[in-house]
Short mmCIF file of C-alpha atoms and ligand atoms in Angstrom, two decimals:
data_model
loop_
_atom_site.label_atom_id
_atom_site.label_comp_id
_atom_site.label_asym_id
_atom_site.label_seq_id
_atom_site.Cartn_x
_atom_site.Cartn_y
_atom_site.Cartn_z
CA MET A 1 -4.40 -56.84 93.85
CA LEU A 2 -3.15 -57.07 97.45
CA ASN A 3 -1.21 -53.83 98.01
CA ILE A 4 -1.59 -53.73 101.79
CA ILE A 5 -0.64 -51.39 104.58
CA LEU A 6 -0.64 -52.92 108.14
CA MET A 7 -0.87 -50.26 110.80
CA GLY A 8 -1.22 -50.14 114.57
CA PRO A 9 0.64 -49.15 117.75
CA PRO A 10 3.64 -51.04 119.10
CA GLY A 11 2.51 -54.43 120.17
CA ALA A 12 -0.78 -54.37 118.34
CA GLY A 13 0.24 -57.57 116.52
CA LYS A 14 1.40 -56.25 113.10
CA GLY A 15 4.58 -58.55 113.00
CA THR A 16 2.53 -61.52 114.21
CA GLN A 17 -0.17 -61.13 111.56
CA ALA A 18 2.42 -60.26 108.86
CA LYS A 19 4.04 -63.76 109.45
CA LYS A 20 0.65 -65.39 108.88
CA ILE A 21 -0.24 -63.26 105.86
CA ILE A 22 3.03 -63.99 104.04
CA ALA A 23 2.50 -67.78 104.69
CA ALA A 24 -1.01 -67.60 103.33
CA TYR A 25 -0.76 -65.21 100.46
CA GLY A 26 3.01 -65.14 99.49
CA ILE A 27 3.34 -61.42 99.04
CA PRO A 28 6.60 -59.61 99.95
CA HIS A 29 6.78 -58.33 103.49
CA ILE A 30 8.19 -54.83 103.69
CA SER A 31 8.74 -54.05 107.35
CA THR A 32 10.69 -50.80 107.88
CA GLY A 33 11.34 -51.97 111.49
CA ASP A 34 12.98 -55.18 110.14
CA MET A 35 14.95 -53.39 107.50
CA PHE A 36 16.36 -51.04 109.96
CA ARG A 37 17.30 -53.96 112.34
CA GLU A 38 19.03 -55.70 109.46
CA ALA A 39 20.96 -52.48 108.62
CA ILE A 40 21.93 -52.15 112.37
CA ALA A 41 23.14 -55.79 112.51
CA ALA A 42 25.11 -55.23 109.25
CA LYS A 43 26.55 -52.00 110.80
CA THR A 44 25.80 -49.97 107.57
CA PRO A 45 25.74 -46.11 107.82
CA THR A 46 21.94 -46.20 107.58
CA GLY A 47 21.95 -48.81 110.37
CA GLU A 48 24.15 -46.63 112.63
CA LEU A 49 21.91 -43.53 112.02
CA ALA A 50 18.73 -45.63 112.58
CA ALA A 51 20.03 -47.23 115.84
CA SER A 52 20.51 -43.76 117.40
CA TYR A 53 16.73 -43.21 116.96
CA ILE A 54 15.32 -46.73 117.32
CA ASN A 55 17.11 -47.54 120.65
CA LYS A 56 15.48 -44.45 122.26
CA GLY A 57 12.06 -45.29 120.82
CA MET A 58 12.08 -42.29 118.37
CA LEU A 59 11.09 -42.45 114.79
CA VAL A 60 13.79 -42.49 112.19
CA PRO A 61 13.79 -39.29 110.02
CA ASP A 62 11.26 -39.34 107.20
CA GLU A 63 13.72 -38.76 104.36
CA VAL A 64 15.83 -41.89 105.42
CA THR A 65 12.63 -44.14 105.73
CA ILE A 66 10.99 -42.89 102.59
CA ALA A 67 14.20 -43.52 100.56
CA LEU A 68 14.39 -47.10 101.96
CA VAL A 69 10.77 -47.94 100.99
CA LYS A 70 10.99 -46.21 97.58
CA GLU A 71 13.80 -48.48 96.54
CA ARG A 72 12.11 -51.57 97.95
CA LEU A 73 8.70 -50.98 96.49
CA SER A 74 10.01 -50.35 92.98
CA LYS A 75 11.43 -53.93 92.80
CA ASP A 76 9.84 -56.51 90.54
CA ASP A 77 8.71 -58.87 93.18
CA CYS A 78 6.18 -56.14 94.39
CA ALA A 79 4.40 -56.10 90.99
CA LYS A 80 1.90 -58.72 92.28
CA GLY A 81 1.23 -57.28 95.57
CA PHE A 82 3.07 -56.23 98.91
CA LEU A 83 2.55 -55.97 102.62
CA LEU A 84 3.86 -52.74 104.11
CA ASP A 85 4.30 -53.24 107.91
CA GLY A 86 5.03 -50.12 109.99
CA PHE A 87 5.10 -47.78 107.04
CA PRO A 88 3.90 -45.14 106.65
CA ARG A 89 4.03 -43.70 110.24
CA THR A 90 3.78 -39.99 109.57
CA ILE A 91 1.71 -37.79 107.19
CA PRO A 92 4.85 -36.83 105.16
CA GLN A 93 5.51 -40.59 104.70
CA ALA A 94 1.95 -41.28 103.69
CA GLU A 95 2.00 -38.37 101.14
CA ALA A 96 5.24 -39.67 99.69
CA LEU A 97 3.81 -43.15 99.43
CA GLU A 98 0.74 -41.91 97.70
CA LYS A 99 2.87 -40.12 95.12
CA LEU A 100 5.20 -43.12 94.61
CA THR A 101 2.33 -45.66 94.26
CA LYS A 102 0.78 -43.47 91.59
CA GLU A 103 4.07 -43.15 89.76
CA ILE A 104 4.71 -46.91 89.64
CA ASN A 105 0.96 -47.78 89.24
CA ARG A 106 0.77 -49.88 92.36
CA PRO A 107 -2.11 -48.20 94.29
CA ILE A 108 -2.81 -49.19 97.92
CA SER A 109 -5.91 -51.51 98.08
CA ALA A 110 -6.50 -51.61 101.85
CA VAL A 111 -5.12 -50.40 105.08
CA ILE A 112 -5.54 -52.84 108.00
CA ASN A 113 -5.44 -50.81 111.36
CA ILE A 114 -5.10 -53.16 114.34
CA THR A 115 -6.11 -51.42 117.55
CA ALA A 116 -5.30 -52.25 121.26
CA GLU A 117 -5.29 -50.42 124.51
CA LYS A 118 -2.07 -49.17 126.21
CA ASP A 119 -2.10 -51.59 129.17
CA VAL A 120 -2.29 -54.50 126.84
CA LEU A 121 0.46 -53.06 124.64
CA VAL A 122 2.75 -52.74 127.63
CA LYS A 123 2.21 -56.34 128.64
CA ARG A 124 2.73 -57.63 125.16
CA ILE A 125 5.89 -55.64 124.44
CA THR A 126 7.60 -56.34 127.75
CA GLY A 127 6.90 -60.05 127.47
CA ARG A 128 7.84 -60.30 123.79
CA ARG A 129 10.71 -62.37 122.54
CA VAL A 130 11.88 -62.26 118.91
CA CYS A 131 14.01 -64.55 116.79
CA LYS A 132 17.52 -63.27 116.26
CA SER A 133 17.57 -64.81 112.77
CA CYS A 134 14.05 -64.31 111.13
CA GLY A 135 12.50 -61.78 113.61
CA ALA A 136 9.49 -63.92 114.35
CA PRO A 137 7.72 -62.62 117.58
CA PHE A 138 6.80 -64.90 120.53
CA HIS A 139 5.60 -64.12 124.04
CA ILE A 140 6.67 -65.51 127.43
CA GLU A 141 3.02 -66.08 128.38
CA THR A 142 0.61 -65.90 125.46
CA LEU A 143 2.75 -67.32 122.57
CA LYS A 144 5.35 -69.62 123.91
CA PRO A 145 7.74 -71.38 121.32
CA LYS A 146 7.52 -75.14 121.20
CA VAL A 147 11.01 -75.27 122.60
CA GLU A 148 12.00 -72.62 125.11
CA GLY A 149 14.36 -69.97 123.68
CA VAL A 150 14.12 -71.41 120.13
CA CYS A 151 12.26 -70.08 117.13
CA ASP A 152 9.42 -72.39 115.77
CA TYR A 153 10.03 -71.20 112.19
CA CYS A 154 13.76 -71.33 111.71
CA GLY A 155 15.34 -72.70 114.97
CA GLY A 156 17.07 -69.42 115.65
CA GLU A 157 17.85 -68.09 119.09
CA LEU A 158 15.14 -65.99 120.83
CA MET A 159 15.99 -62.56 122.36
CA GLN A 160 14.48 -59.37 123.75
CA ARG A 161 14.57 -56.31 121.41
CA LYS A 162 16.67 -53.41 122.72
CA ASP A 163 13.65 -51.04 122.30
CA ASP A 164 11.26 -53.27 124.29
CA THR A 165 12.14 -51.46 127.62
CA LEU A 166 9.48 -49.59 129.50
CA GLU A 167 11.44 -46.39 128.86
CA SER A 168 11.66 -46.80 125.04
CA LEU A 169 8.16 -48.03 124.88
CA ALA A 170 6.80 -44.84 126.45
CA VAL A 171 8.49 -42.80 123.67
CA ARG A 172 7.23 -45.19 121.02
CA LEU A 173 3.61 -44.91 122.26
CA ASP A 174 3.90 -41.07 122.31
CA ALA A 175 5.34 -41.08 118.73
CA TYR A 176 2.38 -43.32 117.75
CA GLU A 177 -0.20 -41.03 119.33
CA HIS A 178 1.13 -37.78 117.87
CA GLN A 179 2.71 -38.82 114.56
CA THR A 180 0.95 -41.91 113.41
CA LEU A 181 -2.63 -41.68 114.61
CA PRO A 182 -3.45 -38.84 112.09
CA LEU A 183 -3.01 -41.52 109.43
CA VAL A 184 -6.35 -43.10 110.53
CA LYS A 185 -8.23 -40.09 109.19
CA PHE A 186 -5.86 -39.81 106.15
CA TYR A 187 -6.80 -43.35 105.02
CA ALA A 188 -10.52 -43.21 106.23
CA ASP A 189 -10.88 -40.14 103.98
CA ARG A 190 -9.67 -42.30 101.15
CA ASN A 191 -12.02 -45.19 101.92
CA LEU A 192 -9.18 -47.63 102.49
CA LEU A 193 -9.32 -48.04 106.24
CA HIS A 194 -10.25 -51.38 108.00
CA ASP A 195 -10.15 -51.22 111.81
CA ILE A 196 -9.68 -54.53 113.52
CA ASP A 197 -9.83 -55.03 117.42
CA GLY A 198 -6.38 -56.54 118.26
CA LEU A 199 -7.68 -57.94 121.40
CA ILE A 200 -9.79 -60.77 120.00
CA GLY A 201 -6.99 -63.34 119.58
CA LEU A 202 -4.48 -64.02 116.91
CA GLU A 203 -6.58 -66.42 114.92
CA ASN A 204 -9.78 -64.31 114.98
CA VAL A 205 -7.68 -61.15 113.84
CA PHE A 206 -6.22 -63.32 111.00
CA LYS A 207 -9.65 -64.51 109.94
CA ILE A 208 -10.96 -60.93 109.62
CA ILE A 209 -7.94 -59.98 107.64
CA CYS A 210 -8.46 -62.96 105.23
CA ASP A 211 -12.11 -61.93 104.86
CA ILE A 212 -11.10 -58.35 103.80
CA PHE A 213 -8.55 -59.73 101.36
CA GLU A 214 -11.05 -62.10 99.72
CA ARG A 215 -13.32 -59.15 99.12
CA ILE A 216 -10.70 -56.82 97.57
CA LYS A 217 -8.54 -59.42 95.76
P1 AP5 B 1 8.70 -51.78 114.38
O1 AP5 B 1 9.67 -52.96 114.26
O2 AP5 B 1 7.75 -51.54 113.19
O3 AP5 B 1 8.08 -51.79 115.75
P2 AP5 B 1 6.59 -51.29 116.20
O4 AP5 B 1 5.77 -50.63 115.23
O5 AP5 B 1 6.87 -50.61 117.54
O6 AP5 B 1 5.79 -52.58 116.41
P3 AP5 B 1 6.28 -53.84 117.14
O7 AP5 B 1 7.17 -54.69 116.26
O8 AP5 B 1 6.82 -53.50 118.47
O9 AP5 B 1 4.86 -54.47 117.44
P4 AP5 B 1 3.90 -55.33 116.47
O10 AP5 B 1 2.56 -54.56 116.28
O11 AP5 B 1 4.61 -55.90 115.32
O12 AP5 B 1 3.50 -56.51 117.55
P5 AP5 B 1 3.96 -58.02 117.57
O13 AP5 B 1 3.15 -58.67 116.41
O14 AP5 B 1 5.38 -58.23 117.68
O15 AP5 B 1 9.61 -50.42 114.44
C1 AP5 B 1 10.63 -50.32 115.39
C2 AP5 B 1 11.29 -48.94 115.31
O16 AP5 B 1 11.86 -48.79 114.06
C3 AP5 B 1 10.30 -47.71 115.52
O17 AP5 B 1 10.14 -47.44 116.95
C4 AP5 B 1 11.12 -46.64 114.75
O18 AP5 B 1 12.15 -46.22 115.54
C5 AP5 B 1 11.70 -47.45 113.56
N1 AP5 B 1 10.75 -47.34 112.40
C6 AP5 B 1 10.12 -48.41 111.86
N2 AP5 B 1 9.28 -47.96 110.91
C7 AP5 B 1 9.53 -46.59 110.81
C8 AP5 B 1 8.94 -45.57 109.98
N3 AP5 B 1 7.95 -45.94 109.13
N4 AP5 B 1 9.31 -44.35 110.28
C9 AP5 B 1 10.14 -44.02 111.14
N5 AP5 B 1 10.72 -44.87 111.99
C10 AP5 B 1 10.33 -46.27 111.78
O19 AP5 B 1 3.19 -58.53 118.91
C11 AP5 B 1 3.67 -58.03 120.17
C12 AP5 B 1 3.50 -59.14 121.16
O20 AP5 B 1 2.11 -59.33 121.36
C13 AP5 B 1 4.14 -60.39 120.69
O21 AP5 B 1 4.69 -61.06 121.84
C14 AP5 B 1 2.89 -61.29 120.24
O22 AP5 B 1 3.09 -62.68 120.52
C15 AP5 B 1 1.83 -60.78 121.06
N6 AP5 B 1 0.53 -60.77 120.34
C16 AP5 B 1 0.28 -60.28 119.10
N7 AP5 B 1 -1.03 -60.30 118.78
C17 AP5 B 1 -1.61 -60.85 119.86
C18 AP5 B 1 -2.99 -61.22 120.03
N8 AP5 B 1 -3.98 -61.00 119.16
N9 AP5 B 1 -3.32 -61.78 121.29
C19 AP5 B 1 -2.29 -61.96 122.18
N10 AP5 B 1 -1.03 -61.64 122.05
C20 AP5 B 1 -0.64 -61.11 120.85
#
């Protein structure tokens, strides 16, 4: 069963690999970042709360994030596998997820941890453009769309994310280091962790992910 967690710092390539994984394996993509951005666009109370944290680069409070994932993971389409992208990001989130996956009998089968150094992350994030409609990530130098400003997947308009400024990124990297990095040990202790060097190119990263999936399927 592919019950997967995709981890890594901002700009490691989680969203990019998630697009390829969904296309190849057809499992639901549960990205807390995307869910919050949808809530912000829809101007829901959760969206308004989330925006006040996300735009500054801070993590949204655990109780809000955990409730969102609990509801989504319990849906029927997750019975045959799921891809969690950007969740969990704190030890309380990981503990809540462990409890939930036991309750619903959908245990995590692998944690893919994509790594990359800070200077690379800064270049990737500041040069990133995302689709307004489907969220697909592109880059002004390394991953240009076929037509400038237009999404290859859905034809939507490309834009820069509000939290992709140098100021917000510094806060996001700090949150990653202090709140998310402890999860590496958490999942290594459970023999679930697979580290992948995120600097080896999109296709090479994807090939390693596919090899892992074939072993655990
Ligand atoms: P989220 O949307 O999850 O953002 P993030 O984790 O900061 O990650 P990014 O989307 O910035 O990067 P990515 O790793 O997906 O990289 P990408 O593939 O786009 O979260 C946003 C915010 O929501 C958080 O800051 C927080 O406030 C809140 N939030 C979300 N989840 C939360 C949680 N669990 N708890 C609390 N708060 C939460 O790639 C980046 C660029 O690099 C692209 O341009 C791409 O083309 C390029 N690229 C990717 N891979 C490669 C490669 N191998 N070689 C060359 N270029 C590459």
